[in-house]
Coordinates of C-alpha atoms in Angstrom, one line a residue:
X1 CA 0.0 0.0 0.0
X2 CA 1.3 3.4 -0.9
X3 CA 2.0 6.0 1.8
X4 CA 0.1 9.3 1.5
X5 CA 3.3 11.0 0.3
X6 CA 3.4 8.5 -2.6
X7 CA -0.2 9.0 -3.7
X8 CA -0.8 11.0 -6.8
X9 CA -2.4 14.5 -6.9
X10 CA -5.7 14.7 -8.9
X11 CA -5.6 17.3 -11.6
X12 CA -9.0 18.2 -12.9
X13 CA -9.5 19.7 -16.3
X14 CA -11.4 22.8 -15.2
X15 CA -13.5 24.3 -18.0
X16 CA -13.0 21.8 -20.9
X17 CA -13.6 24.5 -23.4
X18 CA -10.9 26.7 -21.9
X19 CA -7.1 26.1 -21.6
X20 CA -7.5 23.8 -18.7
X21 CA -7.3 20.4 -20.5
X22 CA -4.3 21.6 -22.5
X23 CA -2.3 22.8 -19.5
X24 CA -3.3 19.7 -17.5
X25 CA -2.0 17.3 -20.2
X26 CA 1.2 19.4 -20.6
X27 CA 1.8 19.4 -16.8
X28 CA 1.2 15.7 -16.6
X29 CA 3.6 15.1 -19.4
X30 CA 6.3 17.2 -17.8
X31 CA 6.1 15.2 -14.6
X32 CA 6.1 11.9 -16.5
X33 CA 9.1 12.8 -18.6
X34 CA 11.2 14.4 -15.9
X35 CA 10.0 12.8 -12.6
X36 CA 8.5 14.5 -9.6
X37 CA 5.0 14.3 -8.2
X38 CA 2.7 11.8 -9.8
X39 CA -0.6 13.2 -11.0
X40 CA -3.9 11.7 -12.4
X41 CA -5.9 13.7 -14.8
X42 CA -9.6 13.8 -14.0
X43 CA -12.1 14.6 -16.8
X44 CA -13.5 13.4 -20.1
X45 CA -11.2 10.7 -21.5
X46 CA -12.0 11.9 -25.1
X47 CA -10.8 15.4 -24.3
X48 CA -7.7 14.2 -22.5
X49 CA -6.9 12.0 -25.5
X50 CA -7.4 15.0 -27.9
X51 CA -4.7 17.0 -26.1
X52 CA -2.5 14.0 -25.5
X53 CA -2.3 13.4 -29.2
X54 CA -1.2 17.0 -29.7
X55 CA 1.3 17.4 -26.8
X56 CA 2.4 14.1 -25.4
X57 CA 2.4 11.4 -28.1
X58 CA 5.6 10.1 -26.8
X59 CA 4.0 9.0 -23.6
X60 CA 1.5 6.2 -22.9
X61 CA -2.0 7.3 -21.8
X62 CA -3.4 4.7 -19.3
X63 CA -6.4 4.6 -17.0
X64 CA -5.8 5.3 -13.4
X65 CA -5.7 2.3 -11.0
X66 CA -5.3 3.0 -7.3
X67 CA -2.1 1.7 -5.9
X68 CA -0.5 1.1 -9.3
X69 CA 2.6 3.0 -10.3
X70 CA 3.0 4.2 -13.9
X71 CA 5.7 6.9 -13.4
X72 CA 6.5 7.3 -17.1
X73 CA 2.9 7.4 -18.4
X74 CA 0.1 9.8 -18.2
X75 CA -2.8 8.4 -16.1
X76 CA -6.4 9.5 -16.2
X77 CA -9.7 9.0 -14.4
X78 CA -12.5 9.1 -17.0
X79 CA -15.4 11.4 -16.1
X80 CA -17.8 11.4 -19.1
X81 CA -19.5 14.7 -18.6
X82 CA -19.3 16.7 -21.9
X83 CA -20.8 15.5 -25.2
X84 CA -18.7 15.6 -28.3
X85 CA -21.0 18.3 -29.7
X86 CA -20.3 20.6 -26.7
X87 CA -16.5 20.2 -26.8
X88 CA -15.8 23.5 -28.5
X89 CA -12.5 25.1 -27.4
X90 CA -12.9 28.9 -26.9
X91 CA -16.7 28.8 -26.4
X92 CA -18.3 29.6 -23.1
X93 CA -21.0 27.0 -22.6
X94 CA -23.2 25.9 -19.8
X95 CA -22.5 22.3 -20.6
X96 CA -18.8 22.9 -20.1
X97 CA -19.6 24.6 -16.8
X98 CA -21.6 21.6 -15.7
X99 CA -18.6 19.4 -16.6
X100 CA -16.2 21.5 -14.6
X101 CA -18.3 20.7 -11.5
X102 CA -18.5 17.0 -12.4
X103 CA -14.8 16.7 -12.7
X104 CA -14.4 18.3 -9.2
X105 CA -17.0 15.9 -7.7
X106 CA -15.1 12.9 -9.1
X107 CA -11.8 14.1 -7.7
X108 CA -13.4 14.6 -4.3
X109 CA -14.6 11.0 -4.5
X110 CA -11.0 9.9 -5.1
X111 CA -9.8 12.0 -2.3
X112 CA -12.4 10.6 0.2
X113 CA -11.4 7.1 -0.9
X114 CA -7.8 7.8 -0.1
X115 CA -6.7 7.3 -3.7
X116 CA -5.3 10.8 -4.1
X117 CA -3.6 13.1 -1.6
X118 CA -4.7 16.4 -2.9
X119 CA -6.6 18.1 -5.8
X120 CA -5.5 20.8 -8.2
X121 CA -8.3 22.4 -10.3
X122 CA -7.5 23.9 -13.7
X123 CA -9.2 27.2 -14.6
X124 CA -12.9 27.4 -14.5
X125 CA -15.5 29.9 -15.9
X126 CA -17.9 31.4 -13.4
X127 CA -20.1 32.4 -16.3
X128 CA -20.3 28.9 -17.7
X129 CA -21.0 27.2 -14.3
X130 CA -23.7 29.8 -13.4
X131 CA -25.3 29.3 -16.8
X132 CA -25.6 25.6 -15.9
X133 CA -27.9 26.6 -13.0
X134 CA -25.2 25.9 -10.4
X135 CA -24.6 28.9 -8.0
X136 CA -20.9 29.5 -8.2
X137 CA -18.6 32.4 -7.2
X138 CA -15.3 30.4 -7.2
X139 CA -14.0 27.1 -6.0
X140 CA -14.1 27.9 -2.2
X141 CA -17.9 28.2 -2.1
X142 CA -18.4 25.2 -4.4
X143 CA -16.1 23.1 -2.3
X144 CA -17.9 24.2 0.8
X145 CA -21.3 22.9 -0.6
X146 CA -19.8 19.7 -1.9
X147 CA -18.1 18.8 1.4
X148 CA -20.9 20.1 3.7
X149 CA -18.8 22.8 5.2
X150 CA -20.3 26.2 6.1
X151 CA -19.3 28.6 3.3
X152 CA -18.1 31.2 5.8
X153 CA -15.5 28.7 7.0
X154 CA -13.9 28.1 3.7
X155 CA -11.3 30.7 2.6
X156 CA -9.1 31.4 -0.4
X157 CA -5.4 31.8 0.1
X158 CA -3.4 33.1 -2.8
X159 CA 0.3 32.0 -2.9
X160 CA 2.8 33.6 -5.2
X161 CA 5.6 36.1 -5.5
X162 CA 6.8 35.2 -2.0
X163 CA 3.4 36.1 -0.5
X164 CA 0.6 34.1 1.1
X165 CA -2.6 36.0 1.6
X166 CA -5.8 34.6 2.9
X167 CA -9.1 36.4 2.2
X168 CA -11.7 36.8 4.9
X169 CA -14.2 37.7 2.2
X170 CA -14.0 37.0 -1.5
X171 CA -16.2 37.3 -4.6
X172 CA -19.0 39.6 -3.6
X173 CA -20.0 43.2 -3.7
X174 CA -17.6 45.3 -1.6
X175 CA -20.4 46.7 0.5
X176 CA -21.7 43.3 1.2
X177 CA -18.2 42.0 2.1
X178 CA -17.7 44.9 4.6
X179 CA -21.1 44.3 6.1
X180 CA -20.2 40.6 6.7
X181 CA -17.0 41.3 8.5
X182 CA -17.1 40.5 12.2
X183 CA -14.5 39.6 14.8
X184 CA -15.7 36.0 14.6
X185 CA -15.1 35.9 10.8
X186 CA -11.6 37.4 11.1
X187 CA -10.7 35.0 13.9
X188 CA -11.9 32.0 11.8
X189 CA -9.9 33.3 8.8
X190 CA -6.7 33.6 10.9
X191 CA -7.2 30.1 12.5
X192 CA -7.8 28.5 9.2
X193 CA -4.7 30.3 7.8
X194 CA -2.6 29.0 10.6
X195 CA -3.7 25.4 10.0
X196 CA -3.1 25.7 6.2
X197 CA 0.4 27.1 6.9
X198 CA 1.2 24.1 9.1
X199 CA 0.0 21.8 6.2
X200 CA 2.5 23.7 4.0
X201 CA 5.3 23.0 6.4
X202 CA 5.3 26.2 8.5
X203 CA 5.5 24.9 12.0
X204 CA 5.0 28.1 14.0
X205 CA 2.9 30.5 11.8
X206 CA 3.3 34.2 12.2
X207 CA 0.3 36.1 10.6
X208 CA -0.3 39.8 9.9
X209 CA -3.9 41.1 9.9
X210 CA -4.7 43.9 7.4
X211 CA -6.8 46.8 8.7
X212 CA -10.2 47.4 7.0
X213 CA -9.7 51.2 6.6
X214 CA -6.6 53.2 5.6
X215 CA -4.1 53.1 8.4
X216 CA -6.4 50.5 10.2
X217 CA -8.7 53.5 10.9
X218 CA -6.0 55.6 12.7
X219 CA -7.7 55.4 16.1
X220 CA -11.1 56.1 14.7
X221 CA -10.0 59.0 12.4
X222 CA -10.9 57.0 9.3
X223 CA -13.9 55.1 10.6
X224 CA -14.5 52.8 13.6
X225 CA -14.7 49.5 11.7
X226 CA -11.2 48.4 12.9
X227 CA -12.0 49.4 16.5
X228 CA -15.1 47.2 16.3
X229 CA -13.9 44.2 14.2
X230 CA -10.1 43.7 13.6
X231 CA -8.7 44.9 16.9
X232 CA -11.0 42.7 19.0
X233 CA -10.3 39.8 16.7
X234 CA -6.5 40.2 17.0
X235 CA -6.8 40.4 20.8
X236 CA -8.8 37.2 21.0
X237 CA -6.4 35.4 18.7
X238 CA -3.5 36.5 20.8
X239 CA -5.2 35.2 23.9
X240 CA -5.7 31.9 22.2
X241 CA -1.9 31.7 21.6
X242 CA -1.7 32.5 17.9
X243 CA 1.2 34.7 16.8
X244 CA -0.7 37.4 15.0
X245 CA 0.1 41.1 14.6
X246 CA -2.0 44.1 13.5
X247 CA -4.3 45.4 12.4
X248 CA -2.1 47.6 10.3
X249 CA -2.8 49.2 6.9
X250 CA -2.2 46.7 4.1
X251 CA 0.3 49.0 2.4
X252 CA 2.6 49.1 5.4
X253 CA 2.0 45.5 6.6
X254 CA 3.0 44.1 3.2
X255 CA 6.5 45.6 3.5
X256 CA 7.3 43.2 6.4
X257 CA 9.3 40.1 5.7
X258 CA 9.1 38.5 9.1
X259 CA 5.5 37.2 8.7
X260 CA 4.4 33.9 7.0
X261 CA 1.0 35.1 5.8
X262 CA -1.5 37.9 5.8
X263 CA -5.2 38.1 6.2
X264 CA -6.9 40.4 3.7
X265 CA -10.4 41.8 4.5
X266 CA -11.7 41.7 0.9
X267 CA -10.9 40.5 -2.6
X268 CA -8.8 43.3 -4.1
X269 CA -6.8 44.0 -0.9
X270 CA -5.3 40.5 -1.2
X271 CA -5.4 39.8 -4.9
X272 CA -3.7 43.0 -6.2
X273 CA -0.3 42.5 -4.5
X274 CA -0.1 38.8 -5.4
X275 CA -1.2 39.3 -9.0
X276 CA 1.1 42.2 -9.3
X277 CA 4.2 40.3 -8.2
X278 CA 3.4 36.7 -9.3
X279 CA 1.2 37.4 -12.3
X280 CA -0.3 34.3 -13.7
X281 CA 2.0 32.0 -11.7
X282 CA 0.1 32.3 -8.5
X283 CA -1.7 29.3 -6.8
X284 CA -5.1 29.7 -5.2
X285 CA -5.7 27.3 -2.3
X286 CA -9.2 26.7 -0.9
X287 CA -8.7 26.0 2.8
X288 CA -11.1 24.9 5.6
X289 CA -12.8 21.8 4.1
X290 CA -10.3 19.2 5.2
X291 CA -9.5 18.5 1.6
X292 CA -6.2 19.8 0.2
X293 CA -7.2 21.7 -2.9
X294 CA -5.8 24.5 -5.0
X295 CA -6.6 26.1 -8.3
X296 CA -4.3 28.4 -10.3
X297 CA -4.2 32.1 -10.2
X298 CA -5.4 32.7 -13.8
X299 CA -8.4 32.2 -15.9
X300 CA -9.6 29.9 -18.6
X301 CA -8.2 32.1 -21.4
X302 CA -10.9 31.2 -24.0
X303 CA -9.1 33.4 -26.6
X304 CA -6.3 30.9 -26.9
X305 CA -8.0 27.7 -26.0
X306 CA -7.2 24.8 -28.3
X307 CA -4.4 26.7 -30.1
X308 CA -1.5 25.0 -28.3
X309 CA -0.2 28.2 -26.8
X310 CA -1.2 27.8 -23.1
X311 CA 1.6 27.8 -20.6
X312 CA 1.3 25.1 -17.8
X313 CA 3.7 26.9 -15.4
X314 CA 1.1 27.8 -12.9
X315 CA -0.2 24.2 -12.7
X316 CA 3.3 22.9 -12.3
X317 CA 4.0 25.3 -9.5
X318 CA 0.7 24.5 -7.8
X319 CA 1.3 20.8 -7.9
X320 CA 4.8 21.2 -6.5
X321 CA 3.3 23.5 -3.8
X322 CA 0.8 20.8 -2.6
X323 CA 3.4 18.0 -2.9
X324 CA 5.6 19.9 -0.4
X325 CA 8.2 21.0 -3.0
X326 CA 8.5 24.8 -2.7
X327 CA 8.4 26.2 -6.3
X328 CA 11.4 28.4 -7.2

């Protein structure tokens, strides 16, 4: 029986009409050719075969069998979710959105069965998934529903450019995000962040809390939200023994190099610095469900889907991150 460290990482195709299948096959081929973490592609076999023929003909393509090692082949778990007629690279389609979710559900089944150690999801289309009638604002909320975890206890952590930033709120109207912020939510975000950092090998996490307002409110000069929300949260976290500092304005806090991660209060506060530094090479971990999962920090790029131009670098880095090998 394989140890958990030897188990493969499931790599779902994401939106099958985007660049996801192409970069998934390219990444799997890279690992098969040069060694490293084993992966199993999760998605429609016909789509995997399509991109295998274009980008990895030198490698065997074989069905995944739990416990079997095929280090120099590309392995796949077939999830027949998209009809041949709906496989149209570059087209945003509800059928492809539905398939995106089906691939994730299948990967979760493999994880629950102990056949894979973690899941990496290739880029999705929120438009396509919602068009399929599935409420979707990103992988964290979807994973919460699929695992039965309260949505306000699943958080997104962006990793890239030397930064790790977990978001207390995410894809929602800014006013709604600010209205949802409470000391309890900030505490839950920090505790989940600390647990995720330990999973990533940081034994004694040090976390910085961003203020809500400029200068964290400057003692009430720029609003009382930090006085009511982030300051009580930090005090409670410190009483609980967590090494947290703040709240401090994000612009100042981000200049510190002695902290392992930061808690952003809303989407742009955390996304802008990571995307500015890491570009499309960031990883996007969904944490709090008990399942190790990450997507990549870029979209489905429908404009180049199917053209052979997509770069798998973000997938490679994300797989290495979840396998415990820090990307360079």
